[in-house]
Tab-separated table of C-alpha atoms in Angstrom:
chain	number	residue	atom	x	y	z
A	1	MET	CA	0.083	0.023	-0.180
A	2	ARG	CA	2.215	2.703	-1.402
A	3	LYS	CA	1.449	6.537	-2.214
A	4	GLY	CA	2.487	8.580	-5.005
A	5	ILE	CA	2.509	11.812	-6.973
A	6	SER	CA	2.514	13.047	-10.541
A	7	VAL	CA	5.176	15.426	-11.652
A	8	PHE	CA	4.755	16.628	-15.164
A	9	LEU	CA	7.549	19.027	-16.460
A	10	GLY	CA	6.934	21.592	-19.367
A	11	LEU	CA	3.594	22.622	-18.081
A	12	GLU	CA	2.486	25.481	-15.954
A	13	VAL	CA	4.709	24.442	-12.824
A	14	SER	CA	8.004	25.357	-12.820
A	15	THR	CA	10.997	22.850	-12.642
A	16	GLU	CA	12.111	24.111	-9.177
A	17	GLU	CA	8.336	24.078	-7.907
A	18	ASN	CA	8.226	20.229	-8.756
A	19	LEU	CA	11.208	19.468	-7.214
A	20	GLU	CA	9.718	21.417	-4.167
A	21	TYR	CA	6.703	19.205	-4.273
A	22	MET	CA	8.661	16.067	-4.596
A	23	ARG	CA	10.610	17.167	-1.489
A	24	LEU	CA	7.170	17.725	0.338
A	25	ALA	CA	5.776	14.617	-0.825
A	26	LYS	CA	8.900	12.577	0.398
A	27	GLU	CA	8.585	14.165	3.964
A	28	LYS	CA	4.714	13.314	4.204
A	29	GLY	CA	5.232	9.718	3.290
A	30	PHE	CA	5.115	9.116	-0.409
A	31	THR	CA	7.555	6.965	-2.351
A	32	GLU	CA	6.157	6.943	-5.895
A	33	ILE	CA	6.559	9.421	-8.829
A	34	PHE	CA	4.456	9.347	-11.853
A	35	THR	CA	5.159	11.405	-15.187
A	36	SER	CA	4.471	11.141	-18.623
A	37	MET	CA	6.633	11.846	-21.685
A	38	HIS	CA	3.752	12.427	-24.298
A	39	ILE	CA	1.124	14.914	-23.161
A	40	PRO	CA	0.630	17.355	-26.046
A	41	GLU	CA	0.215	20.327	-24.231
A	42	ALA	CA	3.474	20.196	-22.767
A	43	ASN	CA	6.536	22.343	-23.672
A	44	TYR	CA	9.337	19.662	-24.822
A	45	ASN	CA	11.859	21.971	-24.843
A	46	VAL	CA	11.501	21.867	-21.070
A	47	ILE	CA	11.368	18.372	-20.723
A	48	GLU	CA	14.586	17.988	-22.554
A	49	SER	CA	16.481	20.657	-20.620
A	50	ASP	CA	15.108	19.375	-16.987
A	51	ILE	CA	14.734	15.743	-17.406
A	52	LYS	CA	17.510	15.087	-15.974
A	53	VAL	CA	17.463	17.080	-13.202
A	54	PHE	CA	14.317	15.807	-12.258
A	55	LEU	CA	15.413	12.109	-12.195
A	56	ASP	CA	18.699	12.921	-10.408
A	57	GLU	CA	16.249	14.568	-7.447
A	58	ALA	CA	13.958	11.727	-7.702
A	59	ARG	CA	17.074	9.287	-7.134
A	60	LYS	CA	18.369	11.690	-4.208
A	61	LEU	CA	14.972	11.411	-2.430
A	62	ASN	CA	14.872	7.384	-3.078
A	63	MET	CA	11.424	7.765	-4.881
A	64	SER	CA	10.971	5.386	-7.517
A	65	VAL	CA	9.758	6.704	-10.966
A	66	SER	CA	7.436	5.626	-13.265
A	67	VAL	CA	7.333	6.992	-16.794
A	68	ASP	CA	4.433	6.906	-19.484
A	69	ILE	CA	6.460	6.277	-22.563
A	70	SER	CA	5.965	5.948	-26.544
A	71	PRO	CA	8.239	5.244	-29.139
A	72	ASN	CA	8.790	9.029	-29.562
A	73	THR	CA	10.366	9.250	-25.900
A	74	PHE	CA	13.953	7.739	-26.942
A	75	ALA	CA	14.075	10.783	-29.329
A	76	LEU	CA	13.089	13.233	-26.587
A	77	LEU	CA	15.672	11.469	-24.488
A	78	GLY	CA	18.600	11.804	-27.185
A	79	ILE	CA	18.917	7.870	-26.946
A	80	GLU	CA	18.511	5.092	-29.931
A	81	LYS	CA	14.809	3.701	-29.916
A	82	ASN	CA	14.113	1.142	-27.408
A	83	ASP	CA	17.402	1.612	-25.516
A	84	PHE	CA	15.893	0.673	-22.248
A	85	MET	CA	19.191	-0.054	-20.467
A	86	LYS	CA	19.731	3.936	-20.949
A	87	LEU	CA	16.640	4.660	-19.476
A	88	LYS	CA	17.323	2.781	-16.352
A	89	GLU	CA	20.636	4.545	-16.263
A	90	PHE	CA	18.706	7.649	-16.611
A	91	GLY	CA	17.056	7.142	-13.217
A	92	ILE	CA	13.697	5.574	-14.400
A	93	ASP	CA	12.694	2.365	-12.772
A	94	VAL	CA	9.313	1.726	-14.686
A	95	VAL	CA	8.359	2.181	-17.980
A	96	ARG	CA	4.660	2.542	-18.957
A	97	LEU	CA	4.364	1.151	-22.000
A	98	ASP	CA	0.985	3.207	-23.063
A	99	PHE	CA	0.825	2.293	-27.025
A	100	GLY	CA	3.049	1.600	-29.735
A	101	TYR	CA	4.441	-2.063	-28.692
A	102	SER	CA	3.073	-5.492	-29.473
A	103	ILE	CA	2.574	-8.372	-27.517
A	104	ASP	CA	5.894	-10.135	-28.465
A	105	GLU	CA	7.824	-6.785	-27.769
A	106	ILE	CA	6.283	-6.404	-24.252
A	107	ALA	CA	6.925	-10.125	-23.377
A	108	GLU	CA	10.669	-9.612	-24.773
A	109	LEU	CA	10.993	-6.493	-22.431
A	110	SER	CA	9.370	-8.143	-19.651
A	111	ASN	CA	12.566	-10.510	-19.151
A	112	ASN	CA	15.131	-7.596	-19.471
A	113	ASP	CA	18.065	-7.845	-17.112
A	114	TYR	CA	18.449	-3.875	-16.541
A	115	GLY	CA	16.330	-3.970	-13.412
A	116	LEU	CA	13.638	-2.259	-15.395
A	117	SER	CA	10.141	-2.768	-14.594
A	118	ILE	CA	7.554	-2.761	-17.388
A	119	GLN	CA	4.158	-1.313	-16.890
A	120	LEU	CA	0.930	-1.848	-18.809
A	121	ASN	CA	-2.016	0.258	-19.209
A	122	ALA	CA	-4.573	-1.475	-16.947
A	123	SER	CA	-7.238	0.322	-18.348
A	124	THR	CA	-7.222	-0.984	-21.869
A	125	LEU	CA	-5.515	-4.424	-21.145
A	126	ASN	CA	-8.215	-6.965	-21.403
A	127	SER	CA	-8.505	-10.606	-21.024
A	128	ARG	CA	-7.634	-11.381	-24.808
A	129	MET	CA	-4.456	-9.692	-24.545
A	130	LEU	CA	-3.771	-11.124	-21.217
A	131	LEU	CA	-4.217	-14.435	-22.821
A	132	GLU	CA	-2.025	-13.791	-25.740
A	133	LEU	CA	0.805	-12.745	-23.042
A	134	ASP	CA	0.319	-15.958	-21.370
A	135	ALA	CA	1.227	-17.679	-24.195
A	136	LYS	CA	4.382	-16.140	-24.589
A	137	ASN	CA	7.451	-16.383	-22.387
A	138	VAL	CA	6.375	-13.528	-20.121
A	139	ASN	CA	7.841	-12.666	-16.727
A	140	TYR	CA	4.693	-11.479	-14.734
A	141	ASN	CA	7.081	-10.750	-11.799
A	142	ASN	CA	8.329	-8.037	-13.758
A	143	ILE	CA	5.346	-6.339	-15.101
A	144	THR	CA	2.633	-4.224	-13.172
A	145	ALA	CA	-0.725	-2.625	-14.430
A	146	CYS	CA	-1.299	0.996	-13.950
A	147	HIS	CA	-4.765	2.266	-14.774
A	148	ASN	CA	-5.425	5.758	-16.863
A	149	TYR	CA	-6.355	8.887	-15.311
A	150	TYR	CA	-9.315	10.471	-17.502
A	151	PRO	CA	-9.100	14.245	-17.559
A	152	ARG	CA	-12.599	14.949	-19.377
A	153	GLU	CA	-15.587	14.814	-17.289
A	154	ASP	CA	-17.645	11.474	-17.206
A	155	THR	CA	-15.253	9.509	-19.088
A	156	GLY	CA	-13.703	7.743	-15.831
A	157	ILE	CA	-14.052	4.099	-15.658
A	158	SER	CA	-16.655	2.327	-13.295
A	159	GLU	CA	-15.821	0.564	-10.165
A	160	LYS	CA	-17.337	-2.541	-11.783
A	161	LEU	CA	-14.789	-2.370	-14.588
A	162	PHE	CA	-11.998	-1.607	-12.115
A	163	ILE	CA	-12.704	-4.518	-10.121
A	164	GLU	CA	-13.061	-6.923	-13.165
A	165	ARG	CA	-9.804	-5.760	-14.663
A	166	ASN	CA	-7.839	-6.125	-11.365
A	167	LYS	CA	-9.175	-9.573	-10.667
A	168	GLU	CA	-7.244	-10.754	-13.703
A	169	PHE	CA	-3.923	-8.991	-12.968
A	170	LYS	CA	-3.887	-10.065	-9.342
A	171	LYS	CA	-4.376	-13.730	-10.550
A	172	ARG	CA	-1.200	-13.217	-12.561
A	173	GLY	CA	0.767	-11.565	-9.384
A	174	MET	CA	0.737	-8.039	-10.873
A	175	GLU	CA	0.544	-4.915	-8.992
A	176	VAL	CA	-1.791	-2.367	-9.501
A	177	SER	CA	-1.527	1.331	-9.694
A	178	ALA	CA	-4.490	4.106	-10.069
A	179	PHE	CA	-5.163	7.933	-9.877
A	180	VAL	CA	-7.238	10.071	-7.734
A	181	PRO	CA	-7.722	13.999	-8.633
A	182	SER	CA	-6.205	16.690	-6.111
A	183	HIS	CA	-8.517	19.817	-5.237
A	184	ASN	CA	-5.663	22.071	-5.005
A	185	LYS	CA	-3.730	22.670	-8.392
A	186	LYS	CA	-5.514	20.702	-11.234
A	187	ARG	CA	-3.749	20.145	-14.731
A	188	GLY	CA	-4.734	21.315	-17.856
A	189	PRO	CA	-6.261	21.735	-20.476
A	190	VAL	CA	-9.534	20.881	-18.882
A	191	TYR	CA	-9.002	21.044	-15.187
A	192	GLU	CA	-11.720	18.753	-14.091
A	193	GLY	CA	-9.380	16.664	-12.327
A	194	LEU	CA	-7.471	13.384	-13.088
A	195	PRO	CA	-9.131	10.290	-11.515
A	196	THR	CA	-9.153	6.717	-12.513
A	197	LEU	CA	-12.626	6.202	-11.109
A	198	GLU	CA	-15.490	8.761	-12.390
A	199	LYS	CA	-17.152	8.775	-9.022
A	200	HIS	CA	-13.814	9.878	-7.405
A	201	ARG	CA	-13.760	13.462	-9.480
A	202	ARG	CA	-15.218	15.483	-6.831
A	203	LEU	CA	-14.927	13.500	-3.842
A	204	ASN	CA	-12.397	14.297	-0.876
A	205	PRO	CA	-9.151	12.622	-2.148
A	206	TYR	CA	-8.485	11.177	1.051
A	207	ILE	CA	-11.937	9.141	0.768
A	208	SER	CA	-10.870	8.241	-3.109
A	209	THR	CA	-7.741	6.932	-1.559
A	210	LYS	CA	-9.173	4.778	0.940
A	211	HIS	CA	-11.618	3.336	-1.417
A	212	LEU	CA	-8.873	2.406	-4.002
A	213	PHE	CA	-6.968	1.025	-1.275
A	214	ALA	CA	-9.906	-1.238	-0.071
A	215	LEU	CA	-10.051	-2.275	-3.526
A	216	GLY	CA	-6.947	-3.970	-3.540
A	217	THR	CA	-4.869	-1.178	-5.190
A	218	ASP	CA	-0.952	-1.138	-4.532
A	219	ILE	CA	0.013	2.350	-5.304
A	220	VAL	CA	-2.447	5.240	-5.380
A	221	TYR	CA	-0.850	8.375	-7.295
A	222	PHE	CA	-2.445	11.912	-6.920
A	223	GLY	CA	-2.926	12.417	-10.806
A	224	ASP	CA	-3.081	16.344	-10.990
A	225	LEU	CA	-0.218	18.950	-10.825
A	226	LYS	CA	0.039	19.658	-7.358
A	227	ALA	CA	-1.732	18.452	-3.923
A	228	SER	CA	-1.850	20.579	-1.113
A	229	SER	CA	0.368	20.025	1.860
A	230	GLU	CA	-3.183	19.153	3.561
A	231	GLU	CA	-3.808	16.465	1.239
A	232	LEU	CA	-0.439	15.047	1.243
A	233	SER	CA	-0.460	14.933	4.993
A	234	MET	CA	-3.621	13.399	5.384
A	235	ILE	CA	-3.033	10.697	2.762
A	236	GLY	CA	0.557	10.329	3.669
A	237	LYS	CA	-0.797	9.222	7.183
A	238	ILE	CA	-3.155	6.275	6.190
A	239	LYS	CA	-1.881	2.796	7.528
A	240	THR	CA	-4.731	0.514	6.435
A	241	PRO	CA	-7.255	0.879	3.590
A	242	PHE	CA	-9.963	0.603	6.711
A	243	GLU	CA	-9.019	4.219	8.340
A	244	PHE	CA	-12.450	5.015	10.086
A	245	ARG	CA	-12.902	8.578	11.499
A	246	ILE	CA	-15.170	8.238	14.739
A	247	LYS	CA	-16.967	10.348	17.112
A	248	PHE	CA	-17.170	9.040	20.618
A	249	LYS	CA	-19.941	8.682	22.894
A	250	THR	CA	-18.371	6.704	25.814
A	251	LEU	CA	-16.961	8.167	28.822
A	252	ASN	CA	-14.716	5.479	29.754
A	253	GLU	CA	-11.044	6.694	28.627
A	254	ASP	CA	-9.575	3.100	28.842
A	255	ILE	CA	-11.861	2.096	25.844
A	256	LYS	CA	-11.033	5.414	24.033
A	257	GLN	CA	-7.439	5.055	24.081
A	258	TYR	CA	-7.628	1.022	23.268
A	259	ILE	CA	-9.543	2.030	20.076
A	260	LEU	CA	-7.230	4.985	18.904
A	261	ASN	CA	-3.771	3.477	19.782
A	262	ASN	CA	-4.541	-0.139	18.561
A	263	GLU	CA	-4.678	-1.813	14.916
A	264	LEU	CA	-7.895	-4.045	15.429
A	265	SER	CA	-8.862	-6.828	12.851
A	266	GLN	CA	-12.092	-8.365	11.994
A	267	ARG	CA	-12.461	-11.976	12.687
A	268	VAL	CA	-12.315	-14.487	9.638
A	269	ASP	CA	-15.569	-16.026	10.347
A	270	GLU	CA	-17.560	-13.054	9.207
A	271	ALA	CA	-20.817	-12.150	10.805
A	272	GLU	CA	-23.817	-11.160	8.731
A	273	ASN	CA	-24.650	-7.932	10.613
A	274	VAL	CA	-21.845	-6.744	12.297
A	275	ILE	CA	-18.009	-6.502	12.069
A	276	ARG	CA	-16.644	-8.442	15.184
A	277	ILE	CA	-13.238	-7.298	16.645
A	278	GLU	CA	-11.094	-10.076	16.787
A	279	GLU	CA	-8.655	-8.580	19.693
A	280	SER	CA	-10.962	-6.864	21.918
A	281	ARG	CA	-12.496	-9.818	24.351
A	282	TYR	CA	-8.729	-10.370	25.180
A	283	CYS	CA	-8.185	-6.973	26.528
A	284	PHE	CA	-11.305	-6.454	28.769
A	285	ASN	CA	-12.134	-9.139	31.235
A	286	GLU	CA	-13.343	-9.748	34.867
A	287	LYS	CA	-10.579	-7.725	36.802
A	288	ASN	CA	-11.514	-4.556	34.409
A	289	PRO	CA	-15.403	-5.320	34.192
A	290	ILE	CA	-17.307	-3.143	31.667
A	291	GLU	CA	-20.186	-1.465	33.278
A	292	LYS	CA	-23.462	-0.619	31.582
A	293	GLU	CA	-23.600	3.041	30.159
A	294	CYS	CA	-24.617	4.727	26.794
A	295	VAL	CA	-27.025	1.927	25.426
A	296	GLY	CA	-29.413	2.496	23.001
A	297	ILE	CA	-30.500	2.159	19.200
A	298	ARG	CA	-27.436	0.995	17.041
A	299	ALA	CA	-27.637	2.425	13.460
A	300	ILE	CA	-25.300	1.430	10.701
A	301	GLY	CA	-21.497	2.480	11.570
A	302	THR	CA	-22.281	1.918	15.271
A	303	ILE	CA	-19.316	1.001	17.334
A	304	THR	CA	-19.995	-1.195	20.490
A	305	ILE	CA	-18.804	-2.882	23.345
A	306	ASP	CA	-20.500	-5.800	25.376
A	307	ASN	CA	-20.970	-5.117	29.086
A	308	LYS	CA	-20.864	-7.349	31.934
A	309	ASP	CA	-24.339	-8.498	31.471
A	310	TYR	CA	-23.294	-10.339	28.431
A	311	LEU	CA	-21.025	-12.477	30.620
A	312	ARG	CA	-18.580	-14.235	28.616
A	313	TYR	CA	-19.014	-11.825	25.834
A	314	MET	CA	-18.080	-8.824	27.794
A	315	GLY	CA	-15.450	-6.764	26.202
A	316	GLU	CA	-16.458	-7.937	22.447
A	317	MET	CA	-16.519	-4.990	20.098
A	318	GLN	CA	-18.483	-4.603	17.114
A	319	ILE	CA	-19.463	-2.383	14.163
A	320	ALA	CA	-22.764	-2.511	13.035
A	321	LYS	CA	-23.387	-3.160	9.275
A	322	ILE	CA	-27.284	-2.921	9.440
A	323	ASN	CA	-29.469	-0.926	11.628
A	324	LEU	CA	-29.937	-3.042	15.113
A	325	GLY	CA	-32.289	-2.450	17.836
A	326	TYR	CA	-31.720	-1.600	21.697
A	327	ASP	CA	-29.770	-4.250	23.632
A	328	GLU	CA	-29.201	-3.053	27.674
A	329	ARG	CA	-26.084	-5.652	27.354
A	330	VAL	CA	-24.283	-3.468	24.708
A	331	ASN	CA	-22.642	-0.299	25.165
A	332	ILE	CA	-22.449	2.338	22.212
A	333	ILE	CA	-18.895	3.445	21.943
A	334	GLY	CA	-19.314	6.004	19.236
A	335	SER	CA	-19.967	6.088	15.528
A	336	ILE	CA	-18.141	5.963	11.903
A	337	ILE	CA	-18.741	9.270	10.264
A	338	GLU	CA	-20.973	9.194	7.763
A	339	GLU	CA	-18.186	10.104	4.789
A	340	ASP	CA	-16.297	6.692	6.044
A	341	LEU	CA	-19.598	4.406	6.061
A	342	PHE	CA	-18.943	3.097	2.686
A	343	LEU	CA	-15.764	1.441	3.750
A	344	LEU	CA	-17.914	-1.297	5.798
A	345	ASN	CA	-18.841	-2.762	2.521
A	346	TYR	CA	-15.345	-4.062	1.437
A	347	ILE	CA	-14.175	-5.445	5.159
A	348	LYS	CA	-13.135	-9.007	4.840
A	349	GLY	CA	-12.392	-11.411	7.689
A	350	GLY	CA	-8.882	-10.735	8.744
A	351	ASP	CA	-8.548	-7.363	7.463
A	352	LYS	CA	-6.931	-4.730	9.629
A	353	MET	CA	-8.615	-1.471	10.814
A	354	ASN	CA	-7.399	1.864	12.390
A	355	PHE	CA	-9.568	4.288	14.077
A	356	ILE	CA	-8.905	7.984	14.299
A	357	LEU	CA	-10.465	11.341	15.519
């Protein structure tokens, strides 16, 4: 679960601003950079003059660089066509082959010995193409998949297609990347954000990032020119896909601190109506009994703990997945904020959760 930014040379952000942005992102916990070498609106004189400065800085920061290339990229860099060894020497770690390469060429490149990872366009890589790759001597350990971003409104892909495509990639052991838009400085020419999923175009990027991670995405990039420091901070702190912001009702300070300071997990034998926290019953017992307090109706997203009247179940924490009734044996700890409720649909047995204020 890694986080990345996009850096575009030759657009409306200067190279020095881009370098500062990279340093800030690294400070906030980001480890990946995506860039493209075939944006029609870019000033290619700037790219030619500044690409080495950009790659040198990425190397100093120990940030992995993925470059979206076409056959024209080699001329831009002043090297012979398909000289992938030179690309690695330049400081490029991953090459995304957006177009212009055959199945045979992709299979051959996947077996390069330069330490260069090959990335394919996940949004257009369909089952037929994957079956063709399967028939070749392809090294899936050296191939990843990165979805497109979609600048024009209404053109982002659906969650359904995203899941379908990713199942095929994961079956082959491929890492998957995708993009969320920033609300700070959007990229032209239409300035409508650069999401992979259309539903993320106007969502808080913190919510969108957690959603992509919950769907099994390995790397989430900001697609736009420059995320804000606040956006970088929020996303940089995400430890698990299931990071829930909560409002407390309980007065029990021990329970509050337990929830805020521990990574908790759902039991592997998933219940139908609630998420059962695996660890809590081991931490609360007869030596520290839980008295009855704050009982009531349990709406979706309510976090509860069984009090001493539930006998040997005392200490069991749960999150309601449906609206549940009143039970005087069950204390209400608090509730997940409405923006985060959708994440409950994705938690599977054994998944880890964090709770924050």
